[in-house]
Short mmCIF file of the C-alpha atoms (twelve columns), coordinates in Angstrom:
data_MODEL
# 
_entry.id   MODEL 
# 
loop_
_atom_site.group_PDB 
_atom_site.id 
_atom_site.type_symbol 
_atom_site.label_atom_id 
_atom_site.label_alt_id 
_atom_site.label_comp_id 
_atom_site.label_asym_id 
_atom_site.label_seq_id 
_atom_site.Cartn_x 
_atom_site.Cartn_y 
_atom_site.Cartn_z 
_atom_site.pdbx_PDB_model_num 
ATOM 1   C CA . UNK A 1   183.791 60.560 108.586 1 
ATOM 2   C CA . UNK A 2   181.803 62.156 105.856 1 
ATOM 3   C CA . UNK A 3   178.339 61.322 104.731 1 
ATOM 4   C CA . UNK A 4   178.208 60.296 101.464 1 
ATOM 5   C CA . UNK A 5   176.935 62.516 99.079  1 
ATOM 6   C CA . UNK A 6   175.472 62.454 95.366  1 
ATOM 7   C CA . UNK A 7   178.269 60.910 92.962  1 
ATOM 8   C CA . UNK A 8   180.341 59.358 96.159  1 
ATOM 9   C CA . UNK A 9   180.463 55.938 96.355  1 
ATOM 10  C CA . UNK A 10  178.305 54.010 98.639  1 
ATOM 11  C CA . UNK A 11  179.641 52.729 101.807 1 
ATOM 12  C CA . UNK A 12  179.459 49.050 101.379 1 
ATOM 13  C CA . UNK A 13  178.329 46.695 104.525 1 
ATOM 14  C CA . UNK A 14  178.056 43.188 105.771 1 
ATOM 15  C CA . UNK A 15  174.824 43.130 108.060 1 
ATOM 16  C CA . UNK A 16  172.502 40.603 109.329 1 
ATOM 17  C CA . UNK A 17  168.561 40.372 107.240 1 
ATOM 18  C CA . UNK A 18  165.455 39.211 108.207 1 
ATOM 19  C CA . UNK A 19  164.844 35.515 107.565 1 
ATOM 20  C CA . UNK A 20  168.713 34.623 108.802 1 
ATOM 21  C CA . UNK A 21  170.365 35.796 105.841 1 
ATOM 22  C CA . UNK A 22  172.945 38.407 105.624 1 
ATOM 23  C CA . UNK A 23  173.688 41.561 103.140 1 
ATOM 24  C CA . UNK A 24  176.315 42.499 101.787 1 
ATOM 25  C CA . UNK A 25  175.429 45.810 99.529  1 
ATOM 26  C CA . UNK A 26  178.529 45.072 96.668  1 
ATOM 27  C CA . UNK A 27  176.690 41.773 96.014  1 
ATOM 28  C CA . UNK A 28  174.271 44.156 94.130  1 
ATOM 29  C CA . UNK A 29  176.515 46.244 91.946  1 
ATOM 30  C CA . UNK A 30  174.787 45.659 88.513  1 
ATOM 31  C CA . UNK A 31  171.471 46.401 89.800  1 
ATOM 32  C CA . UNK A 32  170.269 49.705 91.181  1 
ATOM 33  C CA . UNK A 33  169.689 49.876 94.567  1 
ATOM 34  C CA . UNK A 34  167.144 51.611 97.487  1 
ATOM 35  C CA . UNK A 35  168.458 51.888 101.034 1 
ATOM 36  C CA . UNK A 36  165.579 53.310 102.851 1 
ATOM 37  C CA . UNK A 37  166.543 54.100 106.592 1 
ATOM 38  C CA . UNK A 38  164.015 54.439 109.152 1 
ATOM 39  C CA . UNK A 39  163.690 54.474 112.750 1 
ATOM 40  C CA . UNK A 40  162.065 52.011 114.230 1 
ATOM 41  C CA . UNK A 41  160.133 48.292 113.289 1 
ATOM 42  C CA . UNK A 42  156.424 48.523 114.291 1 
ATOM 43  C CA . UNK A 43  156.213 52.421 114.507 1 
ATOM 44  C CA . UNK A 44  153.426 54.238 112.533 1 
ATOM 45  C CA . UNK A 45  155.446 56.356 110.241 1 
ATOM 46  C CA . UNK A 46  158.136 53.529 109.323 1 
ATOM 47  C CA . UNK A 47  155.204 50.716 109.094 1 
ATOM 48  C CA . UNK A 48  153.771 52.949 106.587 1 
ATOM 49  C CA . UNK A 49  157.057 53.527 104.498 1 
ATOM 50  C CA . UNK A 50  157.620 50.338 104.338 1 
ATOM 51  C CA . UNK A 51  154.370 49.081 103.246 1 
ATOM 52  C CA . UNK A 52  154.524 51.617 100.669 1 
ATOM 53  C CA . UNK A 53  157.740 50.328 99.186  1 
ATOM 54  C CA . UNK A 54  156.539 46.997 99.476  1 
ATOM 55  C CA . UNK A 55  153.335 47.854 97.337  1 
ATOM 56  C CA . UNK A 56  155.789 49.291 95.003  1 
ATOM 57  C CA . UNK A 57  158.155 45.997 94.659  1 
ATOM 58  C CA . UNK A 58  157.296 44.923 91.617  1 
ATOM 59  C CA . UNK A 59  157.275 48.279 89.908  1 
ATOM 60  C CA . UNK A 60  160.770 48.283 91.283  1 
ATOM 61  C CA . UNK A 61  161.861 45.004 90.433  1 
ATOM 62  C CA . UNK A 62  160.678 45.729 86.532  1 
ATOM 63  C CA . UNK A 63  163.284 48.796 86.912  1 
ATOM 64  C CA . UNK A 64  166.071 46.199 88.230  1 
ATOM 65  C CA . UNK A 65  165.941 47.879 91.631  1 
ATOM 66  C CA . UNK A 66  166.437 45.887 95.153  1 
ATOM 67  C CA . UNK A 67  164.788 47.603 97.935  1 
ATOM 68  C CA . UNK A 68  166.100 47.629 101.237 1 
ATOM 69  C CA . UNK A 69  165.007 49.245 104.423 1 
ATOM 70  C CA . UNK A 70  167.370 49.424 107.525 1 
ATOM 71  C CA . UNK A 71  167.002 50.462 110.857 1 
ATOM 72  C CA . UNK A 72  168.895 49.271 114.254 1 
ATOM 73  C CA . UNK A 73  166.274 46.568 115.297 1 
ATOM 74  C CA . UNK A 74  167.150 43.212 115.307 1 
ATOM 75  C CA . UNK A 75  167.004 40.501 112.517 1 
ATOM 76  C CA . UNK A 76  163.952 38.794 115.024 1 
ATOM 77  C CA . UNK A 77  162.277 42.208 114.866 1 
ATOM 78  C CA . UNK A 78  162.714 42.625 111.364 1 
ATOM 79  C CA . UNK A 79  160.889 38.547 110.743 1 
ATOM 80  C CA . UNK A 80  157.985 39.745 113.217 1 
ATOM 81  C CA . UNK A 81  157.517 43.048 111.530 1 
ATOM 82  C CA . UNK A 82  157.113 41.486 108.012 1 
ATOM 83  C CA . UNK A 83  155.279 38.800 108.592 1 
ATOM 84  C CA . UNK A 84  152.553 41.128 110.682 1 
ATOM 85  C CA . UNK A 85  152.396 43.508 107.435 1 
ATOM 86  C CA . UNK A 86  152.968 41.104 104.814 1 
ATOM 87  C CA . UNK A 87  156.584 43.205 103.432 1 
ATOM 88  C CA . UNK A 88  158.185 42.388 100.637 1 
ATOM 89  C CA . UNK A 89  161.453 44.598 100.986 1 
ATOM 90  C CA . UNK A 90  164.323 43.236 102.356 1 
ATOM 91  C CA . UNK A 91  164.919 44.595 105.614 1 
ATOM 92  C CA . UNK A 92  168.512 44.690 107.182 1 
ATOM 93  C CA . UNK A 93  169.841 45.017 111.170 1 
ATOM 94  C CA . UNK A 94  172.737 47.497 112.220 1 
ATOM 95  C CA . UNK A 95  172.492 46.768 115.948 1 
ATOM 96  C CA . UNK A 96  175.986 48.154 115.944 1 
ATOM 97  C CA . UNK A 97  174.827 51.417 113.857 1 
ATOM 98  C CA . UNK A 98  178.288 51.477 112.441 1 
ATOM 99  C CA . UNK A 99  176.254 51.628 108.733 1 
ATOM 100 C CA . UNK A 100 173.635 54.020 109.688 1 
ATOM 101 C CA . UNK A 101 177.236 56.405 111.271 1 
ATOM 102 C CA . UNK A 102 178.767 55.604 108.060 1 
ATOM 103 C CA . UNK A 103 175.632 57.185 105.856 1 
ATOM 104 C CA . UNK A 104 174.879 59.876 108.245 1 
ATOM 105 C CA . UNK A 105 171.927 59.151 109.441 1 
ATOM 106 C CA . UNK A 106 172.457 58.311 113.044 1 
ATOM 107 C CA . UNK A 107 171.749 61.522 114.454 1 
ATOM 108 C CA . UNK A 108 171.149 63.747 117.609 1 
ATOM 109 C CA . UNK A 109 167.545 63.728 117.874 1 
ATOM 110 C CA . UNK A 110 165.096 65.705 119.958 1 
ATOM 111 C CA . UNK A 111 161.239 65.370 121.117 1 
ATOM 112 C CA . UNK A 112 160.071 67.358 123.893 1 
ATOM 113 C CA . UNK A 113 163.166 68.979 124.891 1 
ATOM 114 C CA . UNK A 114 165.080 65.426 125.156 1 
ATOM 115 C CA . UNK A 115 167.783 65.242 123.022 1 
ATOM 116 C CA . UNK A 116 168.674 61.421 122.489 1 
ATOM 117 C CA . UNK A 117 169.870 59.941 119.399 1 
ATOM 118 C CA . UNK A 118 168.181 58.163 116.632 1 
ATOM 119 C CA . UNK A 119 167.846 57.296 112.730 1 
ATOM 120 C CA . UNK A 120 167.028 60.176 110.493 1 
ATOM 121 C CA . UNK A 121 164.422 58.954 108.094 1 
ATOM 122 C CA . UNK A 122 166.620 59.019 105.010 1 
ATOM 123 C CA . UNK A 123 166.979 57.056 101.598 1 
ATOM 124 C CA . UNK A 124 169.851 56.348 98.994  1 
ATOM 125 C CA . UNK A 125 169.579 55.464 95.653  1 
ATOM 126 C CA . UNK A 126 172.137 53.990 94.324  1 
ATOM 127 C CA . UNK A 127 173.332 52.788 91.058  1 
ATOM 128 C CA . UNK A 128 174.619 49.575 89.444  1 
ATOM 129 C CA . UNK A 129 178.214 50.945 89.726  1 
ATOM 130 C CA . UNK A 130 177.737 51.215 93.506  1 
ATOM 131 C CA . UNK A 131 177.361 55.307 93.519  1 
ATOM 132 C CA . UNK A 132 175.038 57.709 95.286  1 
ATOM 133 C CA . UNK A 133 173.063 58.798 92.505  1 
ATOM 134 C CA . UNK A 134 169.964 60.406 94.439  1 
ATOM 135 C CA . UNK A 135 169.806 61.138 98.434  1 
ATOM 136 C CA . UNK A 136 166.378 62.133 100.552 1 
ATOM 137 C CA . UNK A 137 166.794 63.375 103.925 1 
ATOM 138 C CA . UNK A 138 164.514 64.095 106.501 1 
ATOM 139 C CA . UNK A 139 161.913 62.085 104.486 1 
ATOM 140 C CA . UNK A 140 158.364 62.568 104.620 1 
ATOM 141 C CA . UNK A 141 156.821 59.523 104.347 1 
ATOM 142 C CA . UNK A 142 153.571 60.226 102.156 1 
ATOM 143 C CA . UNK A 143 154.618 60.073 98.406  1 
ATOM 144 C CA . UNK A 144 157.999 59.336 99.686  1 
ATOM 145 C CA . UNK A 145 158.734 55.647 97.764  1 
ATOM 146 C CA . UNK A 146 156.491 56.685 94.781  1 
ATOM 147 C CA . UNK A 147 158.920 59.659 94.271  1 
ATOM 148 C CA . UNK A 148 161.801 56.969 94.590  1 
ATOM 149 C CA . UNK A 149 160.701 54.960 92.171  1 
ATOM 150 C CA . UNK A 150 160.501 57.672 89.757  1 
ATOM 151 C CA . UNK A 151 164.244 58.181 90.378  1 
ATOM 152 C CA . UNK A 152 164.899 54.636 89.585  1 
ATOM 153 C CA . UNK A 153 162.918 54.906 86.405  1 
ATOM 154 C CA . UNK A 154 165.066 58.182 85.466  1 
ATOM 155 C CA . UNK A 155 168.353 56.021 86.577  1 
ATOM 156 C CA . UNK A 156 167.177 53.043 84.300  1 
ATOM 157 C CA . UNK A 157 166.885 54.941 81.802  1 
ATOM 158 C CA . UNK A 158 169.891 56.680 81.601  1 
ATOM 159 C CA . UNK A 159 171.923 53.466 81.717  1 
# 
């Protein structure tokens, strides 16, 4: 399977949310969309990312954009992690990491000579027609969702 890429469209999916809801990214073609994909709930880097999206939101939502953030923990994880840092974002479960294979972004990994495998920090804008219209891999997380925004601006204003 090949990652999707700039212009491609985005790989839609069906996953379980936080709160008990479910997602289903073609319910959002008309709006722009962030899929922010991080590792782990509770971890220092992704806690950060996501409470800098979160401070973001309404920026975001003034631009038409949803913001969601996915990573392989579990709906339960996802309700404990935003309630403990007050989140805003939507954040969606691929136990099954079929969507994070299907973006790329379930990769080999490796951290002190283990290899193991793991969710490469990674975000996807995409637009209201349901196309890649900006990718970040290997994301660093400082500046990281301010620079996203921008992108969303830049989309919004293209439209």
């Amino acid at each position: 399977m090949t990652e999707p890429v700039k212009g491609s469209e985005a790989p839609d999916f069906v996953l379980p949310a936080d709160g008990g809801s479910e997602v289903r990214l073609s319910d959002f073609r008309g709006k722009t969309v962030v899929l922010f994909f991080y590792p782990k709930d509770n971890t220092s880097g992704c806690t950060v990312e996501a409470i800098d999206f979160t401070a973001l939101k309404p920026e975001f939502d003034v631009v038409d954009t949803i913001v969601l953030g996915m990573s392989p923990d579990s709906p339960k994880s996802h309700d404990k992690f935003k309630t403990k840092h007050g989140l805003t974002v939507g954040l969606v479960s691929d136990q099954e990491k079929e969507t994070l294979q299907a973006y790329g972004v379930w990769v080999e990994k490796s951290m002190y000579g283990r290899k193991y495998m793991g969710v490469e920090r990674s975000t996807f804008l995409i637009d209201p027609e349901g196309r890649i219209a900006e990718v970040w891999r290997k994301v660093k997380v400082p500046g990281h969702a301010q620079a996203v925004l921008e992108a969303a601006k830049k989309l919004r204003q293209a439209a």
